Amino acid sequence: MVLKLHVWGPTFGLPSIDPSCIATVAYFHRFVPRDQWTLVADHDTALSPQGEFPLLFDADEKITGFTNVVSYLRDRYAHTHDLDENLTPQQQQRTDQIALTSFLESSAGPLVDLYLYISSENYNNTTTAAYTAILPWFANYTIPPKRRDLARSRTAHLGLSSLDVAEASEDTQSGPGRGTASSEYEAAKRAAGIPTDGRTPALNMGRGKGLLGSPIYTARFKLDALSSQLLQPLADQLGNKKYMFGGDKPSGLDCLAFGYLALLRYAPVPQAWVRETMETKFPKIHSYVGRLREELLYNEDVGAADVWSIATGKAVASDLGMQLPWASRSPRATLPQVLGAVHDSVLPHALQRDPIVRHGTSGSSKSQPSVLPSPFAINTLVTVTSAVAVGLTALAIHYRRSPRDGALIFWALRPLQPVFEPVFEGFGVDSFLKQL
Amino acid sequence: MTAETSGRDDSRARPASSRSLFAVPTPIKQLFDRFPLLTYAANELPLRAPRNRNAHTLYVFAAEDEAVAGAPSFNPACLKWQAYLKFSSIDFQIASSNNHASPSGSLPFLLPASTEASKPPPPVPSAKLQRWAMNNSTAAVEEPGDLRYEAYLSLLDHRIRRAWLYSLYLSSNSTALAEPLYILPTSTNPFVRLTIGQELRRAAENELLKFSAIIDAGELYKQAEEAFAALETALGDNRWFFGAEKPGLFDASVFSYTHLLMDEDLGKGWVDTRLRDALLSRRSLTSHRDRILASYFPEHA
């Protein structure tokens, strides 16, 4: 049995750039013997049935997501390694674990998004550089912006888009540096369509002045509140215990918490508001993360360059003295991947694939007919309308090419045409009647 | 001469003193005395004008006739606050509305009773309803300060909500539930209905795609099932969540989903019953819902 785990590549000395990948690696490293699994730094999510990492290959089975991988291991290999075995007797703890897992995903996820992707200073200085080290050249044009867009949509409801670059440029417009070359450059950038949230500069006149004027400070109060919303319940749950649920062994929840908190603590970002909150207000959480890093990963500082050379098959993990069982990814043709990247980034949104929806079997065969016009009715209507339009156009073109004398509408009365001549002379009615 | 004329003037001026120069001549006055021929009754207020300004009104998604009867709303977010206000023993009525009417862009919102007609109080959006209810209630609900409160709330707000979104808008329920409840009442034009239907579907899809690259029904339902199991254990044998004396906001949140899932007559009836079945097997959650329905919505139990 060799389990093969695919994750996003390593950054900041941590085994991955994605929280749930870090959590899964930590879980494996702690609970699965080293010779029973290999780790692959990957970037091609097309491998995964869910379109995301971590992805576990066990012979023919593919499992994605931290919780799924953990429960798969528990079901399949319960005897050899189950980290949650000390929990099973207490039903209460088990459900607390489900609840806390959901809490971590729903409140730490947006925080990581804001910290690494939305804040333009952090994104431009740290995150893009981290991605450059773990992605092939062509993927750098698609994957980081895509993940940033996803982060934007996930955090839109928090109203913190002021951390974004567009908003920052707005400040320079109304601020002291107005009229300089750099502000003109920023204005040009705005004009080029970098999205803004549509606020007029006039409303911002009060901002941009004084110590608290810059967007990072105005957002700071909100960010601190958000960090506390995540860290306070975790600190309450942790209490004075060594792990989330006490005992002397970390649980799956500790791994997941480590995945999120380690990214927040160790990422060397210029605007380190989460780390500062953690250090000043929640020293217990701060030391808990440090303790877990030692416990779960033996404090190893994973080098992205080393892992890259292993993944591309230029080196072997044991030669570099790495603790994690990194392996090379199976070689795939570069051209289709480049084409895929081009397809993703160049094609307009409307032409791209629809999201994949797996409905599964609903168990009942009955269905309720819709009252709305069916696609068939709509298609028929569109077809008929366009046929009529094409017909009229063709008639018009034909008439333009070979124009007839007289009005088109009287064409059917052509034999009577001479009759109309006197009409224009003023005695039309009589002669017309005579003709009849 | 002057005296004579002045005397004559006086004699003429006497009747004129009651009828000044600008008085209406008699025949015309007689004509106009017949007007108005018919006095119409005062116009009624527009249909949408608020009727009872002296009562708090909660604007929710509901059918017109059900809103008058105070029936539970068919939208979880609205039902949650409807139930919470009932728990806080606040006297209020509900009105059928839609998102366009709301100052915050989403229902529910509450128009407090106005004491002076000239200065109506500002509407209360759902984010501020809890504080408003605490300030205006005689029997304010105390929220339990349980450590696990936030964690269990995230189960409802994420796992169960996502499964609900899928089940209502994307699964085969969409024609049986979403269509009669949300799409048909908005317009009678088939093309407008079609567009609204597609927009709703797209919005639900986008919401689900934020959290996974692929929408997998099995995965969503599995997570919701886990969440129901966790909530069931958290409730245990207690009457209300976290061992409270009275139902609170958390009970209202749970009730908003459990009631709608257990309501057989919702829309045109459930077609895809996977989410509903996951709930029906949870005994204490179902009796928790029945308990709330019996004590706070007795006429609809």
XYZ file of C-alpha atoms in Angstrom:
737
model
C 0.000 0.000 0.000
C 1.491 3.304 -1.070
C -0.665 6.334 -0.644
C 0.114 9.206 -2.962
C -0.814 12.672 -1.811
C -0.956 15.581 -4.265
C -0.807 19.086 -2.789
C -0.042 22.650 -3.821
C 3.693 23.337 -3.603
C 5.519 24.529 -0.460
C 5.959 28.139 0.667
C 7.196 30.114 3.667
C 8.999 26.973 4.886
C 5.637 25.227 5.222
C 4.782 22.146 3.159
C 2.107 23.900 1.076
C 0.532 27.260 0.262
C -3.001 25.994 0.883
C -4.294 25.581 4.466
C -6.058 22.260 3.985
C -3.028 20.867 2.124
C -0.792 21.825 5.066
C -3.268 20.165 7.415
C -3.325 16.958 5.367
C 0.466 16.806 5.106
C 0.764 17.367 8.843
C -1.761 14.622 9.494
C 0.077 12.159 7.261
C 3.478 13.063 8.621
C 2.333 12.489 12.156
C 0.198 9.380 11.756
C 1.248 7.449 8.648
C 4.626 5.715 8.591
C 7.036 7.400 6.187
C 7.432 4.426 3.844
C 3.704 4.112 3.261
C 3.070 7.395 1.506
C 4.584 9.829 -0.948
C 3.995 13.507 -1.380
C 3.789 15.287 -4.742
C 3.904 19.039 -5.212
C 1.453 19.614 -8.029
C -0.485 22.371 -9.738
C -2.771 20.637 -12.235
C -6.147 20.468 -10.532
C -7.658 18.688 -13.540
C -6.379 15.472 -11.908
C -8.826 15.851 -9.087
C -12.490 14.892 -9.390
C -13.406 17.882 -7.214
C -11.011 20.214 -8.981
C -9.000 20.922 -5.852
C -6.137 19.744 -3.674
C -5.282 17.887 -1.435
C -5.876 14.808 -3.523
C -5.131 11.315 -2.238
C -4.494 8.426 -4.640
C -4.953 5.001 -3.118
C -4.663 2.516 -5.985
C -7.749 3.451 -8.054
C -9.482 5.579 -5.463
C -9.272 9.353 -5.493
C -10.196 11.320 -2.384
C -10.129 15.092 -2.078
C -10.378 17.508 0.807
C -8.952 17.285 4.312
C -12.014 15.900 6.111
C -12.679 13.321 3.397
C -9.081 12.113 3.417
C -9.102 11.821 7.198
C -12.378 9.904 7.318
C -11.198 7.677 4.455
C -8.064 6.783 6.378
C -10.137 6.165 9.486
C -12.514 3.824 7.683
C -9.939 2.007 5.622
C -6.884 1.783 7.818
C -8.437 2.188 11.233
C -6.143 -0.358 12.895
C -2.856 1.082 11.803
C -3.418 4.755 12.391
C -6.353 6.630 13.745
C -5.603 9.887 15.362
C -9.134 10.359 16.628
C -9.369 7.009 18.390
C -9.267 8.644 21.774
C -12.313 10.686 20.792
C -14.709 8.002 19.642
C -16.113 7.078 23.051
C -17.221 10.627 23.725
C -19.936 11.469 21.268
C -19.953 15.047 22.479
C -16.340 15.625 21.529
C -16.902 14.099 18.156
C -19.689 16.508 17.331
C -17.679 19.380 18.768
C -14.988 18.409 16.346
C -17.386 18.596 13.401
C -18.620 21.974 14.583
C -15.133 23.371 15.133
C -13.986 22.076 11.756
C -16.835 23.929 10.114
C -16.028 26.994 12.203
C -12.376 26.946 11.108
C -13.294 26.586 7.454
C -15.848 29.372 7.600
C -13.935 31.955 9.625
C -10.245 31.176 9.106
C -10.730 30.734 5.359
C -11.791 34.348 4.729
C -9.005 35.570 7.007
C -6.373 33.738 4.940
C -8.029 35.124 1.809
C -7.783 38.681 3.099
C -4.292 38.231 4.450
C -2.623 36.635 1.441
C -4.805 37.537 -1.554
C -6.968 40.620 -1.064
C -4.480 42.920 0.631
C -2.683 44.178 -2.458
C 0.555 44.899 -0.631
C 0.742 41.368 0.753
C -0.338 39.812 -2.526
C 2.145 41.688 -4.691
C 5.107 41.351 -2.355
C 4.678 37.891 -0.917
C 2.026 35.690 -2.436
C 2.873 36.106 -6.106
C 6.552 35.505 -5.325
C 5.613 32.365 -3.414
C 3.585 31.110 -6.348
C 6.419 31.790 -8.790
C 8.571 29.325 -6.882
C 6.047 26.489 -7.077
C 4.357 26.902 -10.466
C 5.673 26.421 -13.996
C 5.977 29.695 -15.925
C 2.707 29.488 -17.816
C 0.577 28.708 -14.766
C 1.702 31.953 -13.099
C -0.515 33.870 -15.464
C -3.660 31.968 -14.570
C -3.597 30.282 -11.174
C -2.720 33.156 -8.784
C -5.186 35.632 -10.375
C -7.862 32.952 -10.387
C -7.350 32.182 -6.734
C -7.355 35.899 -5.994
C -10.700 36.319 -7.780
C -12.080 33.428 -5.769
C -10.812 35.036 -2.568
C -12.460 38.308 -3.618
C -15.814 36.644 -4.114
C -15.518 34.819 -0.798
C -14.758 37.972 1.175
C -16.987 40.429 -0.701
C -19.566 40.380 2.102
C -17.000 41.633 4.633
C -16.734 45.012 2.887
C -12.948 45.174 3.091
C -12.165 45.762 -0.559
C -10.316 48.924 0.497
C -7.274 46.710 0.935
C -7.355 46.199 -2.800
C -5.098 48.173 -5.115
C -7.832 50.127 -6.853
C -8.998 51.680 -3.624
C -5.447 52.583 -2.622
C -4.975 54.435 -5.879
C -8.113 56.422 -5.212
C -6.516 57.814 -2.119
C -3.522 59.195 -3.966
C -5.908 61.092 -6.201
C -7.403 63.182 -3.470
C -4.332 63.138 -1.236
C -1.275 65.393 -1.189
C 0.447 63.679 -4.103
C -2.163 64.880 -6.526
C -1.024 65.814 -9.982
C 2.286 63.993 -9.791
C 3.384 61.456 -12.346
C 2.625 58.542 -10.058
C -0.940 59.654 -9.385
C -1.498 60.098 -13.093
C -0.198 56.620 -13.570
C -2.615 55.359 -10.938
C -5.472 57.213 -12.589
C -4.550 55.642 -15.896
C -4.586 52.273 -14.211
C -8.029 52.973 -12.892
C -9.167 54.099 -16.296
C -7.809 50.863 -17.738
C -10.543 49.039 -15.917
C -9.092 47.801 -12.659
C -12.296 47.377 -10.709
C -13.205 49.943 -8.128
C -16.197 49.812 -5.886
C -17.694 52.862 -7.513
C -17.218 55.352 -4.708
C -16.618 58.887 -5.869
C -13.369 60.539 -4.789
C -15.363 63.395 -3.281
C -16.585 61.107 -0.533
C -13.018 60.248 0.303
C -11.843 63.784 0.963
C -11.745 63.193 4.696
C -9.562 60.188 4.280
C -5.998 60.285 3.101
C -5.105 62.814 5.770
C -3.475 62.239 9.092
C -1.943 59.146 10.602
C -5.038 56.947 10.265
C -5.739 58.047 6.719
C -4.210 55.278 4.659
C -6.573 52.460 3.756
C -4.679 49.886 5.725
C -5.297 51.841 8.929
C -8.967 52.497 8.268
C -9.463 48.815 7.585
C -7.269 47.875 10.519
C -10.017 48.120 13.125
C -12.231 45.791 11.161
C -9.375 43.377 10.500
C -8.466 43.222 14.171
C -12.085 42.444 15.014
C -12.104 39.679 12.395
C -8.889 38.145 13.732
C -10.317 38.184 17.235
C -13.533 36.564 16.020
C -11.450 33.621 14.851
C -8.858 33.474 17.614
C -11.058 34.085 20.650
C -13.235 30.934 20.291
C -10.116 28.901 19.508
C -8.359 30.276 22.576
C -11.455 29.462 24.652
C -11.511 25.918 23.331
C -7.784 25.495 23.875
C -7.823 26.867 27.402
C -4.729 25.692 29.213
C -4.687 22.349 27.450
C -1.893 21.230 25.209
C -4.258 20.310 22.360
C -7.780 21.293 21.390
C -9.343 18.287 23.076
C -6.767 17.756 25.788
C -5.003 14.435 25.953
C -1.405 13.931 24.947
C -1.878 13.448 21.218
C -2.928 15.967 18.592
C -6.207 15.260 16.793
C -7.377 15.886 13.263
C -8.751 19.207 14.420
C -5.312 20.260 15.646
C -3.928 19.487 12.193
C -6.584 21.611 10.508
C -6.108 24.467 12.952
C -2.387 24.245 12.299
C -2.966 24.445 8.538
C -4.736 27.798 8.830
C -2.869 29.307 11.761
C 0.579 28.374 10.443
C -0.072 30.262 7.201
C -1.228 33.259 9.213
C 1.742 33.110 11.573
C 4.635 32.254 9.280
C 3.830 34.126 6.070
C 6.425 36.945 5.829
C 3.967 39.583 4.635
C 4.532 43.366 4.891
C 1.123 43.971 6.516
C 1.204 41.350 9.253
C -1.952 42.256 11.151
C -3.014 38.716 12.022
C 0.438 37.804 13.258
C 0.577 40.947 15.380
C -2.842 40.237 16.893
C -1.760 36.683 17.580
C 1.460 37.795 19.258
C -0.028 40.556 21.381
C -3.501 39.342 22.282
C -3.371 35.573 22.015
C 0.112 34.434 23.080
C -1.304 30.987 23.890
C -2.394 30.448 20.303
C 0.968 31.759 19.132
C 2.898 29.216 21.165
C 0.347 26.517 20.294
C 1.136 26.951 16.594
C 4.853 26.811 17.295
C 4.374 23.676 19.392
C 2.310 22.004 16.681
C 4.912 22.795 14.054
C 7.509 20.994 16.095
C 5.151 18.128 16.910
C 3.666 17.587 13.454
C 6.450 18.610 11.099
C 9.545 18.420 13.353
C 10.212 22.081 12.580
C 11.484 21.316 9.131
C 11.951 24.328 6.885
C 10.733 23.116 3.510
C 12.599 24.739 0.631
C 10.461 25.448 -2.411
C 13.431 25.187 -4.796
C 14.392 21.734 -3.463
C 10.845 20.465 -3.784
C 10.621 21.884 -7.312
C 13.734 19.980 -8.389
C 12.335 16.800 -6.831
C 8.952 17.272 -8.445
C 10.485 17.726 -11.880
C 12.623 14.637 -11.334
C 16.033 16.344 -11.057
C 16.703 15.206 -7.498
C 15.604 12.651 -4.921
C 14.200 13.497 -1.490
C 16.587 11.320 0.479
C 19.619 12.986 -1.117
C 18.479 16.393 0.038
C 17.859 15.086 3.546
C 14.201 16.073 3.599
C 11.890 14.617 6.173
C 8.739 14.604 4.071
C 8.564 11.866 1.399
C 8.511 14.211 -1.604
C 8.327 12.467 -4.959
C 8.403 13.518 -8.595
C 5.147 14.098 -10.355
C 4.479 11.897 -13.326
C 5.619 13.785 -16.434
C 2.795 15.322 -18.404
C 2.971 17.009 -21.749
C 3.471 20.753 -21.336
C 1.677 21.848 -24.484
C -1.884 20.836 -23.469
C -1.349 22.528 -20.110
C -0.176 25.736 -21.779
C -3.160 25.585 -24.102
C -5.421 25.046 -21.105
C -3.930 28.085 -19.406
C -4.425 30.176 -22.553
C -7.972 28.904 -22.811
C -8.676 29.873 -19.204
C -7.179 33.334 -19.370
C -7.867 34.530 -22.909
C -11.351 33.323 -23.711
C -14.128 35.636 -22.619
C -16.083 34.487 -19.625
C -19.213 33.640 -21.600
C -17.392 31.110 -23.760
C -15.843 29.188 -20.902
C -17.217 25.971 -19.589
C -20.240 25.974 -17.349
C -19.597 24.924 -13.770
C -19.822 21.191 -13.324
C -22.767 20.111 -11.200
C -23.042 16.506 -10.052
C -26.590 15.818 -9.043
C -26.214 12.227 -7.957
C -29.273 10.019 -7.622
C -32.120 11.671 -5.840
C -33.890 8.409 -5.057
C -37.266 9.434 -6.425
C -38.166 9.423 -10.074
C -41.112 11.806 -9.946
C -40.591 15.367 -11.000
C -42.632 18.498 -11.138
C -43.121 20.033 -14.599
C -42.093 23.662 -14.841
C -44.624 26.368 -15.599
C -41.994 28.521 -17.251
C -41.518 28.384 -21.022
C -39.425 25.344 -21.833
C -36.124 25.589 -23.725
C -37.945 24.009 -26.666
C -40.514 26.838 -26.766
C -37.789 29.447 -26.465
C -35.716 27.824 -29.198
C -38.730 27.626 -31.493
C -39.493 31.278 -30.891
C -35.902 32.283 -31.539
C -35.788 30.179 -34.723
C -39.009 31.605 -36.111
C -38.033 35.170 -35.260
C -34.617 34.841 -36.839
C -36.077 33.142 -39.934
C -38.466 36.062 -40.398
C -35.661 38.547 -39.851
C -33.400 36.784 -42.367
C -36.237 36.653 -44.890
C -36.937 40.358 -44.614
C -33.253 41.195 -44.884
C -32.872 39.017 -47.979
C -35.880 40.705 -49.555
C -34.441 44.113 -48.801
C -31.050 43.190 -50.242
C -32.646 41.749 -53.329
C -34.703 44.872 -53.827
C -31.639 47.066 -53.341
C -29.714 45.138 -56.000
C -32.437 45.187 -58.633
C -34.708 48.078 -57.782
C -38.074 48.269 -59.464
C -39.758 51.458 -60.464
C -42.531 52.566 -58.236
C -43.321 51.623 -54.703
C -42.488 48.119 -53.629
C -45.796 47.628 -51.924
C -47.736 48.070 -55.148
C -45.663 45.550 -56.958
C -48.608 43.131 -56.948
C -50.622 45.710 -58.905
C -47.981 45.899 -61.618
C -50.347 45.369 -64.543
C -52.208 48.450 -63.422
C -49.070 50.517 -63.220
C -49.863 52.965 -66.049
C -53.041 53.859 -64.184
C -51.027 55.494 -61.465
C -49.381 58.029 -63.694
C -52.433 60.277 -63.984
C -52.866 59.993 -60.208
C -49.912 62.256 -59.794
C -51.316 64.690 -62.293
C -54.310 65.353 -60.121
C -57.069 63.535 -62.005
C -56.248 60.112 -60.684
C -59.566 59.195 -59.212
C -61.562 59.569 -62.402
C -59.149 57.708 -64.599
C -58.694 55.054 -61.940
C -62.459 54.533 -61.799
C -62.598 54.499 -65.586
C -59.998 51.808 -65.636
C -62.056 49.721 -63.221
C -76.650 116.936 -7.146
C -73.787 115.575 -5.266
C -76.000 114.903 -2.258
C -78.597 113.304 -4.500
C -76.118 111.113 -6.269
C -74.496 110.243 -3.032
C -77.940 109.404 -1.621
C -78.683 107.208 -4.614
C -75.298 105.627 -4.296
C -76.026 104.931 -0.669
C -79.330 103.302 -1.483
C -77.534 101.111 -4.062
C -74.605 100.447 -1.812
C -76.766 98.979 0.895
C -77.505 95.712 -0.858
C -73.929 95.770 -2.241
C -72.543 95.738 1.258
C -73.527 92.067 1.510
C -72.438 91.438 -2.107
C -69.071 92.987 -2.849
C -67.811 93.882 -6.300
C -66.190 90.471 -6.663
C -69.252 88.522 -5.622
C -70.488 85.894 -8.044
C -73.542 86.997 -10.034
C -76.694 85.228 -8.873
C -77.441 83.080 -11.950
C -73.931 81.790 -12.068
C -73.999 81.226 -8.348
C -77.209 79.263 -8.700
C -75.622 77.212 -11.426
C -72.551 76.523 -9.331
C -74.648 75.748 -6.272
C -75.724 72.615 -8.050
C -72.071 71.478 -8.041
C -70.706 69.107 -7.178
C -73.283 66.910 -8.726
C -71.674 63.926 -7.076
C -69.098 63.770 -4.342
C -66.817 60.814 -4.625
C -65.558 59.075 -1.538
C -61.970 59.804 -0.638
C -59.473 57.746 -2.622
C -58.269 54.657 -0.892
C -54.646 54.470 0.109
C -52.432 52.727 -2.419
C -52.474 48.962 -1.919
C -48.890 48.946 -0.746
C -49.222 51.770 1.759
C -48.612 50.591 5.284
C -51.963 50.039 7.035
C -51.143 49.834 10.667
C -48.469 52.316 11.479
C -49.005 51.756 15.151
C -47.718 48.160 15.005
C -44.248 46.848 14.254
C -44.161 45.303 10.808
C -41.660 42.690 9.705
C -41.288 42.471 5.922
C -40.615 38.901 4.800
C -40.979 36.581 1.851
C -44.516 35.224 2.153
C -47.676 34.776 0.160
C -50.107 37.691 0.636
C -52.836 35.677 2.338
C -50.374 33.805 4.543
C -48.764 37.050 5.655
C -52.110 38.322 6.921
C -52.567 35.123 8.905
C -49.056 35.422 10.371
C -47.938 32.115 8.905
C -44.245 31.179 8.979
C -42.293 32.650 6.058
C -40.892 30.273 3.452
C -37.460 31.884 3.490
C -35.061 30.606 6.184
C -33.464 34.007 6.877
C -36.902 35.593 7.314
C -38.321 32.745 9.359
C -35.351 32.923 11.718
C -36.127 36.525 12.673
C -39.852 35.935 12.692
C -39.364 33.169 15.237
C -36.841 35.201 17.219
C -39.213 38.150 17.560
C -41.898 35.747 18.763
C -39.465 34.322 21.319
C -38.792 37.872 22.524
C -42.574 38.270 22.986
C -42.671 41.319 20.733
C -46.053 42.080 19.216
C -45.608 42.462 15.470
C -47.316 41.726 12.184
C -45.713 40.469 9.020
C -46.064 41.781 5.499
C -45.235 40.152 2.209
C -42.422 41.874 0.369
C -39.381 41.307 -1.810
C -35.700 42.187 -1.824
C -36.208 45.370 -3.857
C -38.235 46.892 -1.049
C -35.530 46.488 1.523
C -33.140 49.338 2.341
C -30.295 46.852 2.768
C -31.169 44.923 -0.384
C -32.257 41.768 1.381
C -35.167 40.711 3.493
C -36.175 40.696 6.285
C -36.331 44.220 7.642
C -38.579 45.732 10.254
C -40.481 49.026 10.297
C -40.995 49.954 13.931
C -44.327 51.388 15.009
C -44.353 55.157 14.551
C -45.648 57.426 17.282
C -45.775 60.588 15.160
C -46.916 60.295 11.576
C -44.620 63.101 10.429
C -41.415 61.451 11.554
C -41.409 57.717 10.789
C -38.636 55.761 12.539
C -35.861 54.356 10.322
C -36.241 50.718 9.212
C -34.226 48.100 11.069
C -32.216 45.772 8.774
C -31.774 42.140 9.774
C -28.208 42.709 10.996
C -29.488 45.039 13.700
C -32.674 43.159 14.565
C -31.208 41.342 17.539
C -30.163 44.522 19.307
C -33.462 46.177 18.417
C -35.389 43.219 19.849
C -33.371 43.354 23.066
C -34.061 47.073 23.494
C -37.761 46.852 22.708
C -38.756 43.658 24.417
C -40.145 43.302 27.897
C -38.842 39.757 28.123
C -35.524 39.965 26.302
C -33.929 36.667 25.348
C -30.593 36.031 27.015
C -28.107 34.389 24.693
C -26.201 31.567 26.352
C -22.504 32.360 26.606
C -21.482 28.904 25.510
C -17.988 28.369 24.148
C -19.318 26.235 21.322
C -21.963 28.734 20.198
C -19.938 30.175 17.311
C -18.773 26.771 16.172
C -22.259 25.286 16.000
C -23.629 28.412 14.357
C -21.119 27.955 11.542
C -22.625 24.499 10.926
C -25.973 26.120 10.201
C -24.686 29.135 8.328
C -22.455 27.149 6.039
C -23.041 23.437 5.749
C -26.804 23.345 6.091
C -27.275 26.595 4.186
C -25.238 25.303 1.242
C -27.181 22.045 1.116
C -30.392 24.065 1.312
C -29.306 26.310 -1.573
C -28.494 23.309 -3.705
C -31.655 21.484 -2.773
C -33.949 24.436 -3.414
C -32.488 26.018 -6.545
C -30.381 23.435 -8.368
C -31.847 20.015 -7.646
C -35.100 18.665 -9.059
C -36.865 20.607 -6.305
C -36.340 23.814 -8.254
C -39.545 23.408 -10.252
C -41.554 22.248 -7.259
C -40.282 24.672 -4.612
C -38.240 27.603 -5.904
C -40.519 28.246 -8.851
C -43.903 28.621 -7.113
C -42.376 30.358 -4.092
C -39.897 32.838 -5.538
C -40.382 33.128 -9.298
C -44.065 32.970 -10.164
C -45.284 35.683 -7.739
C -42.816 38.249 -9.096
C -44.350 38.671 -12.537
C -46.922 37.306 -14.961
C -44.714 37.747 -18.019
C -43.174 34.394 -18.986
C -39.947 36.014 -20.194
C -39.441 37.990 -17.012
C -40.100 34.827 -15.037
C -37.598 32.908 -17.118
C -34.926 35.552 -16.581
C -35.549 35.709 -12.844
C -35.434 31.932 -12.653
C -32.088 31.850 -14.404
C -30.704 34.638 -12.251
C -31.699 32.805 -9.082
C -30.096 29.639 -10.322
C -26.916 31.436 -11.336
C -26.719 33.168 -7.954
C -27.080 29.866 -6.099
C -24.424 28.291 -8.315
C -21.984 31.136 -7.749
C -22.503 30.941 -4.008
C -21.721 27.219 -4.008
C -18.733 27.607 -6.351
C -17.054 29.900 -3.841
C -16.310 26.904 -1.663
C -15.608 24.137 -4.124
C -14.607 24.068 -7.764
C -17.318 21.531 -8.556
C -20.832 21.341 -7.168
C -21.266 17.809 -5.896
C -24.684 17.036 -4.460
C -23.479 13.954 -2.600
C -20.758 15.930 -0.869
C -23.118 18.767 0.110
C -25.716 16.402 1.509
C -23.100 14.405 3.373
C -21.843 17.549 5.076
C -25.373 18.613 5.949
C -26.081 15.181 7.352
C -22.995 15.455 9.575
C -24.144 18.873 10.656
C -27.597 17.582 11.602
C -26.005 14.764 13.565
C -23.787 17.243 15.406
C -26.750 19.519 16.182
C -28.755 16.547 17.407
C -25.985 15.632 19.819
C -25.592 19.224 20.921
C -29.301 19.441 21.717
C -29.309 16.091 23.464
C -32.188 15.752 25.892
C -32.349 19.472 26.568
C -35.476 21.394 25.819
C -33.596 24.239 24.086
C -30.066 24.498 22.745
C -27.193 24.889 25.204
C -29.540 24.153 28.097
C -31.221 27.568 28.025
C -34.440 28.332 29.886
C -36.073 29.943 26.878
C -35.496 29.517 23.151
C -32.998 32.023 21.721
C -31.490 33.083 18.430
C -29.802 29.729 17.941
C -33.088 27.867 18.355
C -34.644 30.282 15.879
C -31.851 29.581 13.359
C -32.263 25.832 13.704
C -36.041 26.114 13.509
C -35.859 28.179 10.311
C -34.363 25.230 8.462
C -35.975 22.316 10.267
C -39.484 23.732 9.953
C -39.204 24.352 6.213
C -37.614 20.953 5.599
C -40.354 19.211 7.552
C -43.169 21.226 5.977
C -44.747 18.829 3.513
C -46.883 21.484 1.850
C -44.026 23.826 1.035
C -44.491 25.023 -2.552
C -45.757 22.051 -4.532
C -44.194 19.475 -2.238
C -40.703 18.033 -2.018
C -39.365 16.082 -4.997
C -35.726 15.541 -4.055
C -36.084 14.412 -0.450
C -32.467 13.648 0.385
C -31.945 16.636 2.673
C -35.398 16.205 4.213
C -34.778 12.518 4.937
C -31.486 13.359 6.615
C -33.386 15.574 9.026
C -36.434 13.339 9.577
C -34.277 10.618 11.086
C -33.137 13.030 13.834
C -35.689 12.570 16.589
C -34.751 15.371 18.941
C -34.408 17.951 16.166
C -37.855 17.095 14.831
C -39.428 17.302 18.256
C -37.578 20.588 18.845
C -39.295 21.941 15.731
C -42.690 20.581 16.776
C -42.263 22.165 20.196
C -41.579 25.617 18.723
C -44.404 25.305 16.215
C -46.886 24.299 18.911
C -45.956 27.051 21.360
C -45.220 29.977 19.043
C -47.218 29.286 15.867
C -50.198 27.441 17.416
C -52.621 28.227 14.592
C -50.262 26.711 12.004
C -49.205 23.607 13.899
